[in-house]
Tab-separated table of C-alpha atoms in Angstrom:
chain	number	residue	atom	x	y	z
A	1	UNK	CA	-6.369	22.930	3.896
A	2	UNK	CA	-6.544	19.124	4.137
A	3	UNK	CA	-7.620	17.762	7.503
A	4	UNK	CA	-6.631	14.536	9.234
A	5	UNK	CA	-9.214	12.159	10.690
A	6	UNK	CA	-8.871	8.948	12.693
A	7	UNK	CA	-11.492	6.200	12.868
A	8	UNK	CA	-11.246	4.210	16.113
A	9	UNK	CA	-11.119	0.383	16.027
A	10	UNK	CA	-14.617	-0.030	17.469
A	11	UNK	CA	-17.481	-2.296	16.380
A	12	UNK	CA	-19.593	0.591	15.096
A	13	UNK	CA	-16.790	1.597	12.706
A	14	UNK	CA	-16.450	-1.852	11.115
A	15	UNK	CA	-18.276	-4.590	9.275
A	16	UNK	CA	-17.392	-8.271	9.248
A	17	UNK	CA	-17.317	-9.976	5.889
A	18	UNK	CA	-19.290	-7.774	3.513
A	19	UNK	CA	-19.744	-4.477	1.648
A	20	UNK	CA	-23.071	-2.663	1.474
A	21	UNK	CA	-23.850	0.685	-0.160
A	22	UNK	CA	-26.772	1.181	2.243
A	23	UNK	CA	-24.561	1.166	5.335
A	24	UNK	CA	-24.361	4.673	6.880
A	25	UNK	CA	-20.963	6.330	6.697
A	26	UNK	CA	-18.877	6.259	9.855
A	27	UNK	CA	-17.352	9.625	8.932
A	28	UNK	CA	-17.702	12.329	6.255
A	29	UNK	CA	-14.625	14.104	4.929
A	30	UNK	CA	-13.660	16.593	2.242
A	31	UNK	CA	-11.818	15.578	-0.897
A	32	UNK	CA	-8.074	15.617	-0.201
A	33	UNK	CA	-8.428	14.843	3.512
A	34	UNK	CA	-6.401	12.078	5.175
A	35	UNK	CA	-8.034	9.207	7.046
A	36	UNK	CA	-6.253	6.881	9.469
A	37	UNK	CA	-8.000	3.599	10.262
A	38	UNK	CA	-7.357	0.252	11.893
A	39	UNK	CA	-8.150	-3.352	11.079
A	40	UNK	CA	-7.842	-6.786	12.650
A	41	UNK	CA	-6.866	-10.171	11.212
A	42	UNK	CA	-9.550	-11.987	9.243
A	43	UNK	CA	-11.389	-14.849	10.899
A	44	UNK	CA	-13.156	-15.681	14.119
A	45	UNK	CA	-12.092	-16.917	17.565
A	46	UNK	CA	-10.610	-20.067	16.011
A	47	UNK	CA	-7.799	-17.955	14.525
A	48	UNK	CA	-6.625	-16.497	17.851
A	49	UNK	CA	-3.284	-17.575	19.348
A	50	UNK	CA	-3.229	-19.931	22.344
A	51	UNK	CA	-1.832	-17.079	24.444
A	52	UNK	CA	-4.955	-14.901	24.637
A	53	UNK	CA	-2.885	-12.230	26.364
A	54	UNK	CA	-1.565	-11.318	22.901
A	55	UNK	CA	-5.080	-10.395	21.719
A	56	UNK	CA	-6.056	-6.744	22.198
A	57	UNK	CA	-9.221	-5.753	24.035
A	58	UNK	CA	-10.444	-3.959	20.885
A	59	UNK	CA	-10.057	-7.161	18.846
A	60	UNK	CA	-11.944	-9.224	21.431
A	61	UNK	CA	-14.710	-6.609	21.554
A	62	UNK	CA	-15.183	-6.691	17.788
A	63	UNK	CA	-15.296	-10.501	17.770
A	64	UNK	CA	-17.894	-10.486	20.548
A	65	UNK	CA	-20.054	-7.741	19.021
A	66	UNK	CA	-20.183	-7.848	15.228
A	67	UNK	CA	-22.408	-10.265	13.314
A	68	UNK	CA	-20.426	-12.079	10.630
A	69	UNK	CA	-21.472	-11.718	7.013
A	70	UNK	CA	-20.537	-13.937	4.047
A	71	UNK	CA	-16.794	-13.401	4.448
A	72	UNK	CA	-14.118	-13.573	7.170
A	73	UNK	CA	-12.636	-10.074	6.839
A	74	UNK	CA	-12.877	-7.156	9.259
A	75	UNK	CA	-13.335	-3.988	7.198
A	76	UNK	CA	-13.444	-0.403	8.447
A	77	UNK	CA	-15.849	2.079	6.884
A	78	UNK	CA	-17.435	3.396	4.896
A	79	UNK	CA	-15.936	6.864	4.599
A	80	UNK	CA	-18.110	9.382	2.743
A	81	UNK	CA	-16.078	11.785	0.601
A	82	UNK	CA	-18.188	14.888	0.036
A	83	UNK	CA	-18.856	15.670	-3.608
A	84	UNK	CA	-18.116	12.204	-5.003
A	85	UNK	CA	-20.724	11.013	-7.503
A	86	UNK	CA	-21.255	7.880	-9.592
A	87	UNK	CA	-18.961	8.037	-12.619
A	88	UNK	CA	-16.180	9.809	-10.719
A	89	UNK	CA	-12.926	8.143	-9.679
A	90	UNK	CA	-11.627	7.972	-6.117
A	91	UNK	CA	-7.865	8.494	-5.887
A	92	UNK	CA	-6.467	6.676	-2.858
A	93	UNK	CA	-2.913	7.648	-1.923
A	94	UNK	CA	-1.552	5.017	0.464
A	95	UNK	CA	0.554	7.038	2.879
A	96	UNK	CA	1.397	4.618	5.661
A	97	UNK	CA	0.733	1.024	6.748
A	98	UNK	CA	2.097	-0.412	9.981
A	99	UNK	CA	1.466	-3.596	11.945
A	100	UNK	CA	-0.274	-2.932	15.264
A	101	UNK	CA	0.035	-6.280	17.048
A	102	UNK	CA	2.715	-8.823	17.965
A	103	UNK	CA	1.325	-11.890	16.191
A	104	UNK	CA	-0.301	-13.092	13.025
A	105	UNK	CA	-1.723	-16.330	11.770
A	106	UNK	CA	-1.566	-18.534	8.697
A	107	UNK	CA	-3.833	-21.468	7.957
A	108	UNK	CA	-4.368	-24.313	5.531
A	109	UNK	CA	-8.115	-24.755	5.017
A	110	UNK	CA	-9.351	-28.042	3.547
A	111	UNK	CA	-10.674	-27.799	-0.032
A	112	UNK	CA	-9.352	-24.250	-0.425
A	113	UNK	CA	-6.091	-22.766	-1.680
A	114	UNK	CA	-4.165	-23.589	-4.834
A	115	UNK	CA	-3.756	-27.314	-4.107
A	116	UNK	CA	-7.035	-28.193	-2.354
A	117	UNK	CA	-6.835	-31.925	-3.115
A	118	UNK	CA	-3.249	-32.262	-1.876
A	119	UNK	CA	-3.347	-30.260	1.373
A	120	UNK	CA	-6.518	-31.573	2.968
A	121	UNK	CA	-5.822	-31.286	6.708
A	122	UNK	CA	-6.560	-28.117	8.660
A	123	UNK	CA	-3.526	-26.465	10.201
A	124	UNK	CA	-3.013	-23.059	11.767
A	125	UNK	CA	0.200	-21.436	12.985
A	126	UNK	CA	0.789	-18.162	14.839
A	127	UNK	CA	4.099	-16.550	13.870
A	128	UNK	CA	5.346	-13.870	16.243
A	129	UNK	CA	6.190	-10.421	14.897
A	130	UNK	CA	9.472	-8.787	15.868
A	131	UNK	CA	8.813	-5.091	15.255
A	132	UNK	CA	12.348	-4.001	16.064
A	133	UNK	CA	13.903	-6.361	13.514
A	134	UNK	CA	10.942	-6.122	11.102
A	135	UNK	CA	10.548	-9.883	10.687
A	136	UNK	CA	7.962	-12.575	11.303
A	137	UNK	CA	9.316	-15.642	13.097
A	138	UNK	CA	7.769	-18.869	11.831
A	139	UNK	CA	7.261	-21.695	14.357
A	140	UNK	CA	10.070	-23.709	12.729
A	141	UNK	CA	12.504	-20.784	13.006
A	142	UNK	CA	12.469	-19.173	9.540
A	143	UNK	CA	12.463	-15.372	9.700
A	144	UNK	CA	10.503	-13.605	6.950
A	145	UNK	CA	10.968	-9.835	6.308
A	146	UNK	CA	7.745	-7.890	6.808
A	147	UNK	CA	6.013	-5.865	4.085
A	148	UNK	CA	2.572	-4.909	5.444
A	149	UNK	CA	-0.402	-3.887	3.317
A	150	UNK	CA	-4.193	-3.904	3.327
A	151	UNK	CA	-5.606	-6.903	1.473
A	152	UNK	CA	-8.908	-5.043	1.042
A	153	UNK	CA	-9.216	-1.522	-0.343
A	154	UNK	CA	-12.592	-0.693	-1.860
A	155	UNK	CA	-15.458	1.621	-2.518
A	156	UNK	CA	-19.022	0.419	-1.959
A	157	UNK	CA	-20.467	-1.672	-4.786
A	158	UNK	CA	-23.467	-0.430	-6.773
A	159	UNK	CA	-26.538	-0.188	-4.539
A	160	UNK	CA	-28.459	-2.549	-6.819
A	161	UNK	CA	-26.020	-5.342	-5.921
A	162	UNK	CA	-27.167	-5.274	-2.305
A	163	UNK	CA	-24.925	-6.797	0.337
A	164	UNK	CA	-21.807	-8.293	-1.291
A	165	UNK	CA	-19.534	-10.782	0.467
A	166	UNK	CA	-15.955	-9.705	1.076
A	167	UNK	CA	-13.965	-12.647	-0.395
A	168	UNK	CA	-14.293	-11.955	-4.139
A	169	UNK	CA	-12.626	-8.815	-5.614
A	170	UNK	CA	-14.659	-6.977	-8.230
A	171	UNK	CA	-14.908	-3.665	-10.121
A	172	UNK	CA	-15.177	-1.769	-6.828
A	173	UNK	CA	-11.860	-3.222	-5.627
A	174	UNK	CA	-12.203	-5.233	-2.443
A	175	UNK	CA	-10.171	-8.319	-1.569
A	176	UNK	CA	-7.529	-7.822	-4.258
A	177	UNK	CA	-4.677	-9.014	-2.003
A	178	UNK	CA	-2.198	-7.037	-4.100
A	179	UNK	CA	1.085	-6.655	-2.210
A	180	UNK	CA	2.109	-3.757	-4.501
A	181	UNK	CA	-0.589	-1.597	-2.856
A	182	UNK	CA	1.715	-0.496	-0.068
A	183	UNK	CA	2.867	2.960	1.107
A	184	UNK	CA	3.838	5.136	-1.846
A	185	UNK	CA	1.324	3.540	-4.216
A	186	UNK	CA	-1.848	5.220	-5.468
A	187	UNK	CA	-4.983	3.226	-6.243
A	188	UNK	CA	-7.788	4.537	-8.434
A	189	UNK	CA	-11.292	3.059	-8.087
A	190	UNK	CA	-14.472	3.800	-10.049
A	191	UNK	CA	-17.202	5.395	-7.910
A	192	UNK	CA	-20.685	3.829	-7.874
A	193	UNK	CA	-22.401	5.795	-5.092
A	194	UNK	CA	-22.637	9.339	-3.771
A	195	UNK	CA	-19.744	9.875	-1.379
A	196	UNK	CA	-17.741	6.984	-2.910
A	197	UNK	CA	-18.012	5.100	0.436
A	198	UNK	CA	-14.421	4.003	1.007
A	199	UNK	CA	-13.561	0.830	2.936
A	200	UNK	CA	-10.260	-0.815	3.955
A	201	UNK	CA	-9.318	-3.877	5.990
A	202	UNK	CA	-7.811	-7.371	5.953
A	203	UNK	CA	-4.370	-6.614	7.327
A	204	UNK	CA	-1.400	-8.566	5.974
A	205	UNK	CA	2.091	-8.537	7.449
A	206	UNK	CA	3.646	-10.154	4.370
A	207	UNK	CA	2.440	-12.137	1.352
A	208	UNK	CA	3.896	-13.647	-1.777
A	209	UNK	CA	2.303	-13.125	-5.190
A	210	UNK	CA	-0.384	-15.776	-5.442
A	211	UNK	CA	-1.271	-16.180	-1.730
A	212	UNK	CA	-1.246	-19.876	-2.589
A	213	UNK	CA	-2.280	-21.587	0.686
A	214	UNK	CA	-5.341	-19.243	1.069
A	215	UNK	CA	-3.851	-16.861	3.682
A	216	UNK	CA	-1.118	-14.289	3.885
A	217	UNK	CA	0.356	-13.626	7.323
A	218	UNK	CA	-2.936	-12.234	8.638
A	219	UNK	CA	-2.497	-9.538	11.266
A	220	UNK	CA	-3.721	-6.203	12.569
A	221	UNK	CA	-2.689	-3.066	10.716
A	222	UNK	CA	-3.108	0.697	10.958
A	223	UNK	CA	-2.968	2.790	7.805
A	224	UNK	CA	-3.388	6.310	6.504
A	225	UNK	CA	-4.960	7.214	3.163
A	226	UNK	CA	-5.471	10.495	1.322
A	227	UNK	CA	-8.836	10.352	-0.468
A	228	UNK	CA	-9.332	12.644	-3.470
A	229	UNK	CA	-12.220	12.878	-5.914
A	230	UNK	CA	-11.157	12.802	-9.562
A	231	UNK	CA	-13.832	14.132	-11.903
A	232	UNK	CA	-11.332	14.238	-14.769
A	233	UNK	CA	-10.832	10.449	-14.791
A	234	UNK	CA	-13.336	7.751	-15.746
A	235	UNK	CA	-12.559	4.122	-14.946
A	236	UNK	CA	-14.305	0.809	-15.373
A	237	UNK	CA	-11.775	-1.220	-13.360
A	238	UNK	CA	-9.264	-0.580	-10.561
A	239	UNK	CA	-5.942	0.878	-11.670
A	240	UNK	CA	-2.846	1.883	-9.695
A	241	UNK	CA	0.564	3.458	-9.970
A	242	UNK	CA	3.757	3.792	-7.989
A	243	UNK	CA	6.560	6.329	-8.299
A	244	UNK	CA	8.103	4.214	-11.051
A	245	UNK	CA	5.352	2.054	-12.571
A	246	UNK	CA	1.805	1.973	-13.887
A	247	UNK	CA	-0.179	-0.998	-12.606
A	248	UNK	CA	-3.193	-2.479	-14.358
A	249	UNK	CA	-5.338	-4.942	-12.429
A	250	UNK	CA	-7.180	-7.840	-14.044
A	251	UNK	CA	-9.853	-9.731	-12.084
A	252	UNK	CA	-11.678	-12.766	-13.413
A	253	UNK	CA	-12.589	-16.313	-12.456
A	254	UNK	CA	-10.397	-17.455	-15.367
A	255	UNK	CA	-6.722	-16.569	-14.974
A	256	UNK	CA	-6.252	-16.173	-18.746
A	257	UNK	CA	-9.136	-13.706	-18.900
A	258	UNK	CA	-7.705	-11.795	-15.926
A	259	UNK	CA	-4.403	-11.524	-17.821
A	260	UNK	CA	-6.185	-10.303	-20.947
A	261	UNK	CA	-7.987	-7.672	-18.924
A	262	UNK	CA	-4.733	-6.469	-17.338
A	263	UNK	CA	-3.094	-6.135	-20.764
A	264	UNK	CA	-6.149	-4.425	-22.271
A	265	UNK	CA	-6.313	-1.924	-19.418
A	266	UNK	CA	-2.593	-1.173	-19.622
A	267	UNK	CA	-2.803	-0.492	-23.362
A	268	UNK	CA	-5.668	1.909	-22.672
A	269	UNK	CA	-3.800	3.781	-19.923
A	270	UNK	CA	-0.547	4.011	-21.898
A	271	UNK	CA	-2.442	5.579	-24.789
A	272	UNK	CA	-4.206	8.001	-22.428
A	273	UNK	CA	-0.852	9.178	-21.025
A	274	UNK	CA	1.083	9.398	-24.299
A	275	UNK	CA	0.818	9.950	-28.048
A	276	UNK	CA	1.255	6.254	-28.762
A	277	UNK	CA	-1.220	4.280	-30.845
A	278	UNK	CA	-2.834	1.149	-29.396
A	279	UNK	CA	-0.576	-1.000	-31.597
A	280	UNK	CA	2.527	0.779	-30.297
A	281	UNK	CA	1.350	0.505	-26.693
A	282	UNK	CA	0.611	-3.211	-27.135
A	283	UNK	CA	4.113	-3.807	-28.462
A	284	UNK	CA	5.648	-1.867	-25.569
A	285	UNK	CA	3.656	-4.004	-23.131
A	286	UNK	CA	5.269	-7.065	-24.708
A	287	UNK	CA	8.744	-5.575	-24.280
A	288	UNK	CA	8.513	-3.985	-20.852
A	289	UNK	CA	5.238	-4.932	-19.181
A	290	UNK	CA	5.526	-7.605	-16.502
A	291	UNK	CA	2.443	-9.703	-15.790
A	292	UNK	CA	2.331	-11.034	-12.254
A	293	UNK	CA	-0.097	-13.326	-10.495
A	294	UNK	CA	-1.701	-11.260	-7.752
A	295	UNK	CA	-3.712	-14.017	-6.106
A	296	UNK	CA	-5.368	-17.209	-7.304
A	297	UNK	CA	-7.509	-18.171	-4.302
A	298	UNK	CA	-10.277	-15.576	-3.944
A	299	UNK	CA	-12.945	-16.510	-6.491
A	300	UNK	CA	-12.016	-13.856	-9.033
A	301	UNK	CA	-8.316	-14.452	-9.562
A	302	UNK	CA	-5.946	-11.529	-10.005
A	303	UNK	CA	-3.272	-10.642	-12.545
A	304	UNK	CA	-1.523	-7.279	-12.483
A	305	UNK	CA	0.857	-5.751	-15.019
A	306	UNK	CA	3.714	-3.473	-13.981
A	307	UNK	CA	4.843	-1.056	-16.700
A	308	UNK	CA	7.750	1.420	-16.204
A	309	UNK	CA	6.724	5.075	-16.426
A	310	UNK	CA	10.177	5.969	-17.756
A	311	UNK	CA	9.172	4.586	-21.165
A	312	UNK	CA	6.314	7.080	-21.604
């Protein structure tokens, strides 16, 4: 019978800004178990709201304790899934994501974002979160409906890569910033290490496709994931699905190449799930596959394709 586990939001359960296959697991679970974990907004003390009373003691403790790596993201893990081996796939069912604080932040960072030469002055704002009405209230009064998700979902990278910074998404997943990876979605990641070594973090309250100014509404989140080893599935790149759609994920420094990868992967998965030929699958992608810009600000840019399952 599947068990439930909770990882507390403590410094020894998190890293700040990196992935590393050599990091000891914070917990070991069986395949099919459910893990609940917590994360804090990316960034250091400069991202905190003027009213420090809004900042939890756990968040302050993590900021005071953890050494920062090459990235800004707080990431919980890794979780060792017993029996997972390199070449397997980790199935990650996203069961629940909820915001666990009353504020978030957004920032414009000079020389970053989609328009780095046009928005050159640093600015940070701290929208308040109305949990009862499920909206974020911007400082100028606009209310934005919330749709929380984890910006980072990953397994550990290959051990030979050493310590890898958190900003750039890669084959192991990571900082994909894909708003479709919310409750009800299932993400599949290729496994590179014994135990898979699952990580998650970088809480977002809401984000548009693209994440154009460099941040989403960064906030603290709590989420639950069912982690299952799949020895019947071999992947080279992340792939996902929802109740209604298949989702291929292209990651590349060149947006065109990311799009090509997303199309190529979707053709492959359509053929694997049907009797269609690659030519037929390619034509269906042109008729019913929707390419969307995931994010264009994290080194490797993201394109994902949504394809309706009803056509298979």
